[in-house]
PDB file of C-alpha atoms and ligand atoms in Angstrom:
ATOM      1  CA  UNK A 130      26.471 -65.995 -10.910  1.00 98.00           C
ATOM      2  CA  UNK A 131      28.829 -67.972  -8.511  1.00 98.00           C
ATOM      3  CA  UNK A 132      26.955 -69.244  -5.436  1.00 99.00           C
ATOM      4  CA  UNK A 133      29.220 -69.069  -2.013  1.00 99.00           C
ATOM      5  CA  UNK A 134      26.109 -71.125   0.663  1.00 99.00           C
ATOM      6  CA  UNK A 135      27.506 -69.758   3.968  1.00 98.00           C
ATOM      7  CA  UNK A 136      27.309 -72.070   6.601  1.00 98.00           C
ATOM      8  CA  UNK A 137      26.693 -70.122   9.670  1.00 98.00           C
ATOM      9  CA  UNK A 138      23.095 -71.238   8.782  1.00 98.00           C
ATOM     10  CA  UNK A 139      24.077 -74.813   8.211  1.00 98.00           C
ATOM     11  CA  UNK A 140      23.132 -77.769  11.400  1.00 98.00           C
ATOM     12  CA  UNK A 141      26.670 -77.738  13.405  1.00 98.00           C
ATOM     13  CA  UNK A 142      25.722 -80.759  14.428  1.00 98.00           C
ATOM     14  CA  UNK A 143      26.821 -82.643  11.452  1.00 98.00           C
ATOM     15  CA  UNK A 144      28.753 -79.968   9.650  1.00 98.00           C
ATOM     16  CA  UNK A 145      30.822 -82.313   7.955  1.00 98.00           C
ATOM     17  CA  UNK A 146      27.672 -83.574   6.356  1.00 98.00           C
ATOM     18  CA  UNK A 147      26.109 -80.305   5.580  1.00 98.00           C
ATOM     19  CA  UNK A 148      29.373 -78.909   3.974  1.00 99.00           C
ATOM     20  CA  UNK A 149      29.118 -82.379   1.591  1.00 98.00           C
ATOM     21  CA  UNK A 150      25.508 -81.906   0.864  1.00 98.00           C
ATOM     22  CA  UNK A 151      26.282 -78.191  -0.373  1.00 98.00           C
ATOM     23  CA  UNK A 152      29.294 -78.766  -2.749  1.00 99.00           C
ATOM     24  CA  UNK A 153      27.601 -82.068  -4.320  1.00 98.00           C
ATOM     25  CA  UNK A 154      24.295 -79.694  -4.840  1.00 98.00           C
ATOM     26  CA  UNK A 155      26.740 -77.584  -7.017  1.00 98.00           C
ATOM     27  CA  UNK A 156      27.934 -74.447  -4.699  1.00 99.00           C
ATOM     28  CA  UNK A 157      31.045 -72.488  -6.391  1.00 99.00           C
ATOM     29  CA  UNK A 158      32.985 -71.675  -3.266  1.00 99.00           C
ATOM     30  CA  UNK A 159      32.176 -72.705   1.150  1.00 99.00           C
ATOM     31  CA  UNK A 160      31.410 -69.264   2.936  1.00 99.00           C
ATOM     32  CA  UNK A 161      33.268 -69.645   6.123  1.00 99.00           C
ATOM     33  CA  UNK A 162      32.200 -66.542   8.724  1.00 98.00           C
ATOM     34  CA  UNK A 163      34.876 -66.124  11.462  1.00 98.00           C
ATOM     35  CA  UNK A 164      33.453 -64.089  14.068  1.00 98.00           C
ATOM     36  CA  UNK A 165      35.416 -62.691  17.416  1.00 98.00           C
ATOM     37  CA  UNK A 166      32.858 -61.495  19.479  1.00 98.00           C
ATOM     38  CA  UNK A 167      34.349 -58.134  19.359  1.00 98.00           C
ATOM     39  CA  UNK A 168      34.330 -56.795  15.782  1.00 98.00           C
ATOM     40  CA  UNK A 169      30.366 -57.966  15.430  1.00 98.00           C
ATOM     41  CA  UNK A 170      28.451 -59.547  18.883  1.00 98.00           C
ATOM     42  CA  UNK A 171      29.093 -63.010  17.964  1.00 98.00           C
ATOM     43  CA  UNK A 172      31.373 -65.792  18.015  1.00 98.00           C
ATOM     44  CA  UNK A 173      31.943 -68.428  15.452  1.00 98.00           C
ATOM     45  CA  UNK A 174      34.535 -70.700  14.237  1.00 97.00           C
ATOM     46  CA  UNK A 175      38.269 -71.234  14.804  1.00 98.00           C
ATOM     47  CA  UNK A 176      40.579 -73.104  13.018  1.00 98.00           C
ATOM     48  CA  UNK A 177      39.783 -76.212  14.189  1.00 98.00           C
ATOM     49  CA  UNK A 178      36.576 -76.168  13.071  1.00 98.00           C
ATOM     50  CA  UNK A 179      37.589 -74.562  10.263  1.00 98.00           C
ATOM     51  CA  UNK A 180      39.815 -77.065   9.028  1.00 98.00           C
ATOM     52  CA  UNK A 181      37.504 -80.152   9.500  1.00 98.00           C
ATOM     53  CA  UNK A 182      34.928 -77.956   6.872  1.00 98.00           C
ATOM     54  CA  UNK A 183      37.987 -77.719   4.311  1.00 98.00           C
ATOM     55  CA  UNK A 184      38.134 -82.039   4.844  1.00 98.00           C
ATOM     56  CA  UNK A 185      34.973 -82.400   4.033  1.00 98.00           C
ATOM     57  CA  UNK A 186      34.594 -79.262   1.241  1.00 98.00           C
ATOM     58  CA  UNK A 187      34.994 -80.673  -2.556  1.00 98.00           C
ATOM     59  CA  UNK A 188      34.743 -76.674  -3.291  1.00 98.00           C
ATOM     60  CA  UNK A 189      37.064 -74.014  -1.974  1.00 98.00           C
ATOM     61  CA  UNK A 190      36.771 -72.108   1.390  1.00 99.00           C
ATOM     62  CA  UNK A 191      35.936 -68.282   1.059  1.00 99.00           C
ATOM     63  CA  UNK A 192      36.698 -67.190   4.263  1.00 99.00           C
ATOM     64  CA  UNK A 193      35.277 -64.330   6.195  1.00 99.00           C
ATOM     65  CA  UNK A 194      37.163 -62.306   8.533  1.00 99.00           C
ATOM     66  CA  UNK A 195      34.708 -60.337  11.054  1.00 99.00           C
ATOM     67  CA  UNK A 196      37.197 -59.911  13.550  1.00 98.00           C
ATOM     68  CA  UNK A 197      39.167 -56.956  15.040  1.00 98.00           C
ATOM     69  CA  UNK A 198      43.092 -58.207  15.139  1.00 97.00           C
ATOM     70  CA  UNK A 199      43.429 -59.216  11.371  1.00 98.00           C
ATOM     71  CA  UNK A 200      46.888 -59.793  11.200  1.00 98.00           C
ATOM     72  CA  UNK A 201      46.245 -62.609  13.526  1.00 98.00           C
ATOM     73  CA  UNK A 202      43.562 -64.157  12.339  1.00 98.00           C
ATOM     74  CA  UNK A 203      45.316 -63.782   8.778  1.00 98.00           C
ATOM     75  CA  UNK A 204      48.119 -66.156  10.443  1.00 98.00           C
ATOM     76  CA  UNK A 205      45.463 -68.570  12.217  1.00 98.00           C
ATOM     77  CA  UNK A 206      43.568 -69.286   9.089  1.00 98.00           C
ATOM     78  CA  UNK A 207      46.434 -68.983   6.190  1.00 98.00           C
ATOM     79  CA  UNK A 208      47.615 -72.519   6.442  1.00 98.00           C
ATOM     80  CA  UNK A 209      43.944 -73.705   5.634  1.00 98.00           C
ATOM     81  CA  UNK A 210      44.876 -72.271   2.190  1.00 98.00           C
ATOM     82  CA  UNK A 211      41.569 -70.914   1.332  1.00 98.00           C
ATOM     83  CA  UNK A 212      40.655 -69.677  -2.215  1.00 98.00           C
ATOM     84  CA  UNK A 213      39.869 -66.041  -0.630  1.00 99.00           C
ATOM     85  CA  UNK A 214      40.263 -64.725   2.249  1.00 99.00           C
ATOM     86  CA  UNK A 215      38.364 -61.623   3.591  1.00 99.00           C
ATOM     87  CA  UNK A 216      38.933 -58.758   5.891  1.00 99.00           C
ATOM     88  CA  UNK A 217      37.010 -55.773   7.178  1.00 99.00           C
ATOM     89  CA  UNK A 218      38.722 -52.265   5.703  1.00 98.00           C
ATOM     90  CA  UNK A 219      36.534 -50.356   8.830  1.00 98.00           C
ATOM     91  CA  UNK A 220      38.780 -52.900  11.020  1.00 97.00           C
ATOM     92  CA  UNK A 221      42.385 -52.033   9.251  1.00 98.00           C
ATOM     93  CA  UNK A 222      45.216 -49.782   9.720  1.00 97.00           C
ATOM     94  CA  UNK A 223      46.984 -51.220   7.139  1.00 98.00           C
ATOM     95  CA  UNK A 224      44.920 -52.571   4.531  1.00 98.00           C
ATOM     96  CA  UNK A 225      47.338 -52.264   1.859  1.00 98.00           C
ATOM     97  CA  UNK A 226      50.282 -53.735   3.831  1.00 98.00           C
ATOM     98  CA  UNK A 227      47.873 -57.113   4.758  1.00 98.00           C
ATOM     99  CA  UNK A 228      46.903 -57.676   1.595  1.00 98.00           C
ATOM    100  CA  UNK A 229      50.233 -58.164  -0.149  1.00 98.00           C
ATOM    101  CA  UNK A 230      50.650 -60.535   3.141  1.00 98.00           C
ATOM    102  CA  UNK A 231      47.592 -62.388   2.405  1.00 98.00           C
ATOM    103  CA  UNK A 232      48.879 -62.724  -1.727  1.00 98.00           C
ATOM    104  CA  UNK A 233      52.275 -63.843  -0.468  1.00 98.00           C
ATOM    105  CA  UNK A 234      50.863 -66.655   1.229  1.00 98.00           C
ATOM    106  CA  UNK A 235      49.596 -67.522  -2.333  1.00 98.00           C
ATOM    107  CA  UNK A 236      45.879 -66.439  -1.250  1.00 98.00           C
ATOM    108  CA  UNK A 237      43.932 -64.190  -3.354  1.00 98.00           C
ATOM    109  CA  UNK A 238      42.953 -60.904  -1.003  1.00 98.00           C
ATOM    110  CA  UNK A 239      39.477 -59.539  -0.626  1.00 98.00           C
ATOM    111  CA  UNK A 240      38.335 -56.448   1.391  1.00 98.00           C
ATOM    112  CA  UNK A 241      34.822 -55.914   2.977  1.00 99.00           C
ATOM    113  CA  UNK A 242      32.684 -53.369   3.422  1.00 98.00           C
ATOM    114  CA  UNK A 243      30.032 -52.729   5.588  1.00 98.00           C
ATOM    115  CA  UNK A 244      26.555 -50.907   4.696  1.00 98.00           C
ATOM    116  CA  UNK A 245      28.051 -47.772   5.349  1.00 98.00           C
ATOM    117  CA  UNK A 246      31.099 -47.784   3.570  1.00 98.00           C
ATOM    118  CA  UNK A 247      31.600 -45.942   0.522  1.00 98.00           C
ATOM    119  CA  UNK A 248      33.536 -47.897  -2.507  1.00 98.00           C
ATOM    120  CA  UNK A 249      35.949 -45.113  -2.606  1.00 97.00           C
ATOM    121  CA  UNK A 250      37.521 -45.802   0.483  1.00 97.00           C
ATOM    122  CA  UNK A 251      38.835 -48.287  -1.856  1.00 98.00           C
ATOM    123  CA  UNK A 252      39.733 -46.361  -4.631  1.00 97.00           C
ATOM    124  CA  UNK A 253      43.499 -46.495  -4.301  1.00 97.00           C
ATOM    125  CA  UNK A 254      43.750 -50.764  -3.378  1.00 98.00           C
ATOM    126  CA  UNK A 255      41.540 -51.892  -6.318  1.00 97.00           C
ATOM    127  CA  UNK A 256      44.240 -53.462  -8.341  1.00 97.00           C
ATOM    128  CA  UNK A 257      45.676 -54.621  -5.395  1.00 98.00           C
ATOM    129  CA  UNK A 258      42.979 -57.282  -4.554  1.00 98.00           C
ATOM    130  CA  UNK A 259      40.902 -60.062  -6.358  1.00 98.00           C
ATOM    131  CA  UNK A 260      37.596 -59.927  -4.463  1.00 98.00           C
ATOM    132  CA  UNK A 261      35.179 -56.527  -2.454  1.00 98.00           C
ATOM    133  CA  UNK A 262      33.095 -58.582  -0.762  1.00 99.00           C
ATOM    134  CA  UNK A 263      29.816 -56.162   0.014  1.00 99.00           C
ATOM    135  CA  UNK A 264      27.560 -56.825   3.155  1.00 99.00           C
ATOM    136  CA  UNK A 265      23.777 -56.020   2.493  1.00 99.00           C
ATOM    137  CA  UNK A 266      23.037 -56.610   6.041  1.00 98.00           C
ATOM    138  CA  UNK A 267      25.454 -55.455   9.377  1.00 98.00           C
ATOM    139  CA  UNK A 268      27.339 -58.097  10.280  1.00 98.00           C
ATOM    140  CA  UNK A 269      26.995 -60.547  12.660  1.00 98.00           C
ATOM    141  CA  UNK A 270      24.400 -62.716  11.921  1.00 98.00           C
ATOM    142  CA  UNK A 271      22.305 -64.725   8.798  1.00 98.00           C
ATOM    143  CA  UNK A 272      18.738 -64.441   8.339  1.00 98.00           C
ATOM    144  CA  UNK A 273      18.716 -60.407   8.500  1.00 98.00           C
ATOM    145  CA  UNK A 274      16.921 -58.747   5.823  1.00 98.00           C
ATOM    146  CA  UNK A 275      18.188 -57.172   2.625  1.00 98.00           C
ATOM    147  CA  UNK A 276      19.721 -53.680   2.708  1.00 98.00           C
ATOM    148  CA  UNK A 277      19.442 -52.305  -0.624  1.00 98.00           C
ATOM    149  CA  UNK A 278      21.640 -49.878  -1.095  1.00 98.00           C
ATOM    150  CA  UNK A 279      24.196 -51.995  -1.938  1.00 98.00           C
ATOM    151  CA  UNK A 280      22.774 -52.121  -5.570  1.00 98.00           C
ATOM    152  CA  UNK A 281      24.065 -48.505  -6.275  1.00 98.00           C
ATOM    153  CA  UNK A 282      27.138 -49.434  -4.256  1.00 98.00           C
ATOM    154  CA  UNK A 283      28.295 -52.276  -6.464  1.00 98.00           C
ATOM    155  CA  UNK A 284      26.811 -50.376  -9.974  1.00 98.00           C
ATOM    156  CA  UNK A 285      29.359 -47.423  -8.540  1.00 98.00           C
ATOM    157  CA  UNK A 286      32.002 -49.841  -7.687  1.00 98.00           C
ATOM    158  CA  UNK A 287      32.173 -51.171 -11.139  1.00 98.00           C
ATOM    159  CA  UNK A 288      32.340 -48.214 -13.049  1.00 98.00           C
ATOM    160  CA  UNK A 289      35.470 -47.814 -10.576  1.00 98.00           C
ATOM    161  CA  UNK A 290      36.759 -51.091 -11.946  1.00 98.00           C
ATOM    162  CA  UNK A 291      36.053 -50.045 -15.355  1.00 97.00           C
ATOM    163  CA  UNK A 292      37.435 -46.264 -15.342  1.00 97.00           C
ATOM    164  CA  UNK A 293      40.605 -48.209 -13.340  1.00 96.00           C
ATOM    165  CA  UNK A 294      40.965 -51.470 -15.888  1.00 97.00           C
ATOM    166  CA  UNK A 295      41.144 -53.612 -12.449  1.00 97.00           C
ATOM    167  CA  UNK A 296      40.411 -56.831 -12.322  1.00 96.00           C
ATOM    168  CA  UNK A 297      38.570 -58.720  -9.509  1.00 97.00           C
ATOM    169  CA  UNK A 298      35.061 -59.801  -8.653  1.00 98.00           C
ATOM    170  CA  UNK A 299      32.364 -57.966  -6.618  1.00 99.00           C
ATOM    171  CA  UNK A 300      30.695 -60.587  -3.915  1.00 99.00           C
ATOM    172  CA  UNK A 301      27.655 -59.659  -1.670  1.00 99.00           C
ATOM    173  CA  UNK A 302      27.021 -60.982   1.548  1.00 99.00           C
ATOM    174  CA  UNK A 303      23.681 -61.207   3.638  1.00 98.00           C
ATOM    175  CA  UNK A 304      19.613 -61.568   2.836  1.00 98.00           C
ATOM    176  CA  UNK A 305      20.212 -62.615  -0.701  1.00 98.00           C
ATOM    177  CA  UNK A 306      17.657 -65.230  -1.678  1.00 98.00           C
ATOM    178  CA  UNK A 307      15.911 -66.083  -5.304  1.00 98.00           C
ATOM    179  CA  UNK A 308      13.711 -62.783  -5.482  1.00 98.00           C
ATOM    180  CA  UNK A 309      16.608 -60.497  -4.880  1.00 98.00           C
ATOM    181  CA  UNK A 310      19.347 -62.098  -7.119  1.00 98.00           C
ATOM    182  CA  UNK A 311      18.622 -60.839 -10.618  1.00 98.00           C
ATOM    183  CA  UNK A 312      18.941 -57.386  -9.572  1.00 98.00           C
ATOM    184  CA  UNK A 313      22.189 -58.346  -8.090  1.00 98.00           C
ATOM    185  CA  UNK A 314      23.496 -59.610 -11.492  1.00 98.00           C
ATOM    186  CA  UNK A 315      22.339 -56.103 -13.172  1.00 98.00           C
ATOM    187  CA  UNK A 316      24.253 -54.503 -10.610  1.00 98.00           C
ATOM    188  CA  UNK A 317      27.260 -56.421 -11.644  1.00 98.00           C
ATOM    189  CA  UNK A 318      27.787 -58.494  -9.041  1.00 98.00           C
ATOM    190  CA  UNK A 319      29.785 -62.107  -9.682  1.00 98.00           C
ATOM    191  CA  UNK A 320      29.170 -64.094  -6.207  1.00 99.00           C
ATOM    192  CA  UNK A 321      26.396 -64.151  -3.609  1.00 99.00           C
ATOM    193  CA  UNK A 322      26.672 -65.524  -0.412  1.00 99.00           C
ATOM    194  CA  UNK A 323      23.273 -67.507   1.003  1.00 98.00           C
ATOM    195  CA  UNK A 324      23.102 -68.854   4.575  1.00 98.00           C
ATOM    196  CA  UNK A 325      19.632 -69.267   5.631  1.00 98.00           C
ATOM    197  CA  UNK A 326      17.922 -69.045   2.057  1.00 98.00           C
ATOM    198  CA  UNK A 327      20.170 -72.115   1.358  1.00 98.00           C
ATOM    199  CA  UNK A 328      20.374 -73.994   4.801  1.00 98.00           C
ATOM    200  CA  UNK A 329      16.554 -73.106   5.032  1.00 98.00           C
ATOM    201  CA  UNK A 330      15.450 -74.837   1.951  1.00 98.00           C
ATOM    202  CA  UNK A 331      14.526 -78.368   2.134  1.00 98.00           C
ATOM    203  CA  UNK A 332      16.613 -78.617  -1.528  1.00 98.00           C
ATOM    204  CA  UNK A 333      19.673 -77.461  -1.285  1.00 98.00           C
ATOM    205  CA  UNK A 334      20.287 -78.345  -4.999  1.00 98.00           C
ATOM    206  CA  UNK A 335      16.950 -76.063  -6.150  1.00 98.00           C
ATOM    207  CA  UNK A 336      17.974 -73.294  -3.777  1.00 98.00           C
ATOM    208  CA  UNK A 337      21.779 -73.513  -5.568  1.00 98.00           C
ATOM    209  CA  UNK A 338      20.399 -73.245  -8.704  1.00 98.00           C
ATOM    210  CA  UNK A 339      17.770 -70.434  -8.232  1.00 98.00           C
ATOM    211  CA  UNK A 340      20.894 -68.716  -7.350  1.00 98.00           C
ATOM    212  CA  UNK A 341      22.301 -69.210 -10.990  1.00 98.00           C
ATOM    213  CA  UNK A 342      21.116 -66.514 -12.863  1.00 95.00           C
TER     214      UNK A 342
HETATM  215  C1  DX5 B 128      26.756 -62.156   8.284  1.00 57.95           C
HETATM  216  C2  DX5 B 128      27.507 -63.143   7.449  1.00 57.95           C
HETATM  217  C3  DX5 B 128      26.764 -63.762   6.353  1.00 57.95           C
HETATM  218  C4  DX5 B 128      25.534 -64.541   6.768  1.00 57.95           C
HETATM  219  C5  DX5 B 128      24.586 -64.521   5.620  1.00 57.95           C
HETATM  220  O1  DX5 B 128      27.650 -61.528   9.121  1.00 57.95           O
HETATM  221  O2  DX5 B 128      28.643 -62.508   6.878  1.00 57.95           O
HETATM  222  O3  DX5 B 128      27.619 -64.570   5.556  1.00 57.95           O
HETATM  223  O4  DX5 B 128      25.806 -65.856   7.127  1.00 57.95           O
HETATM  224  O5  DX5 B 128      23.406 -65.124   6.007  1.00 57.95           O
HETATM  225  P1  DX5 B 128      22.027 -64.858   5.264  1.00 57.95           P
HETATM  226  O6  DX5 B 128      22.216 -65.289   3.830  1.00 57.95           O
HETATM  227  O7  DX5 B 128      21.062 -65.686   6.008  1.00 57.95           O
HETATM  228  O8  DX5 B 128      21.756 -63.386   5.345  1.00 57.95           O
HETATM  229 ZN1   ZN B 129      29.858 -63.630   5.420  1.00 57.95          ZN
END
């Protein structure tokens, strides 16, 4: 299992530091959650900020797009040159059309779906993208508890991936901790995002590797 801490749970208040302390405690990939106060009823991080965590990252940025003009954020956060970068399909016209975008900026593409969203609406873009990032909670916020239904949803998804030969990893966003994980990797999912089990650990290290399984 690849561990992705994200640090909407981490101190702001010496982010720099925070971001250091997670990749040196052995995290796979920095969850970065861009919020626009429209798409979800919060506000995060902009590019500024955004680009002082990729200074101080040792790991790459998997970036999080909760935000209703994608396009636009797709241009703000592009030149960061994260390893993924994420948008809402419930949010997209055009999914199709932004994700060769995102790959011709030499980004691999991931799509996101919320609770409600069935894996088919995906059907046809599966080979298209390197990453379905899942949320098991509604966006917006860390420390919400666990929704499982995404444990059929990513068991479904892969026998899409298998029937379809495609090739890209299922993530899942939101109230994973230790307890939950296991069943996560029998549902055939490759990355978990952690904020607050993580950033609310006193070991960031233990927390990382309790994550491993
Ligand atoms: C929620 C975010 C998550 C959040 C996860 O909108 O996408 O990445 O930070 O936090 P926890 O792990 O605390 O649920
Ligand atoms: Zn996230």
């Amino acid at each position: 299992m690849y561990v992705a801490p994200s640090i909407l749970s981490a101190d702001f208040a010496k982010l720099g530091e925070e971001v250091k302390a997670i990749c040196e405690a052995g995290c796979d990939l920095v969850h970065v959650d861009v919020m626009d106060g429209h798409f979800v009823p919060n506000l995060t991080m902009g590019p500024v900020v955004v680009e002082a965590v990729a200074k101080a990252a040792s790991k790459p940025l998997d970036i999080h797009l909760m935000v209703e003009n994608n396009n636009f954020f797709v241009d703000l956060f592009a030149p960061l040159k994260p390893k993924f970068l994420s948008f809402h399909i419930e949010e997209e016209k055009h999914p199709h059309r932004l994700i060769q975008k995102i790959r011709s900026l030499g980004i691999s593409p991931g799509i996101v779906l919320n609770p409600h969203t069935p894996p088919e609406s995906i059907r046809y873009i599966l080979n298209d993208i390197d990453m379905v990032l899942l949320m098991s909670v509604n966006p917006g916020f860390g420390g919400q508890k666990f929704i499982p239904s995404v444990i059929e949803k990513s068991k479904r998804l892969c026998e899409m991936i298998k029937e379809q030969n495609a090739k890209l990893m299922i993530e899942v966003d939101g109230g994973v901790n230790g307890l939950n994980v296991r069943e996560l990797d029998e549902a055939g999912v490759d990355i978990v995002v952690a904020g607050s089990y993580v950033f609310g650990s006193s070991d960031y290290k233990s927390a990382i590797n309790s994550l491993k399984v």
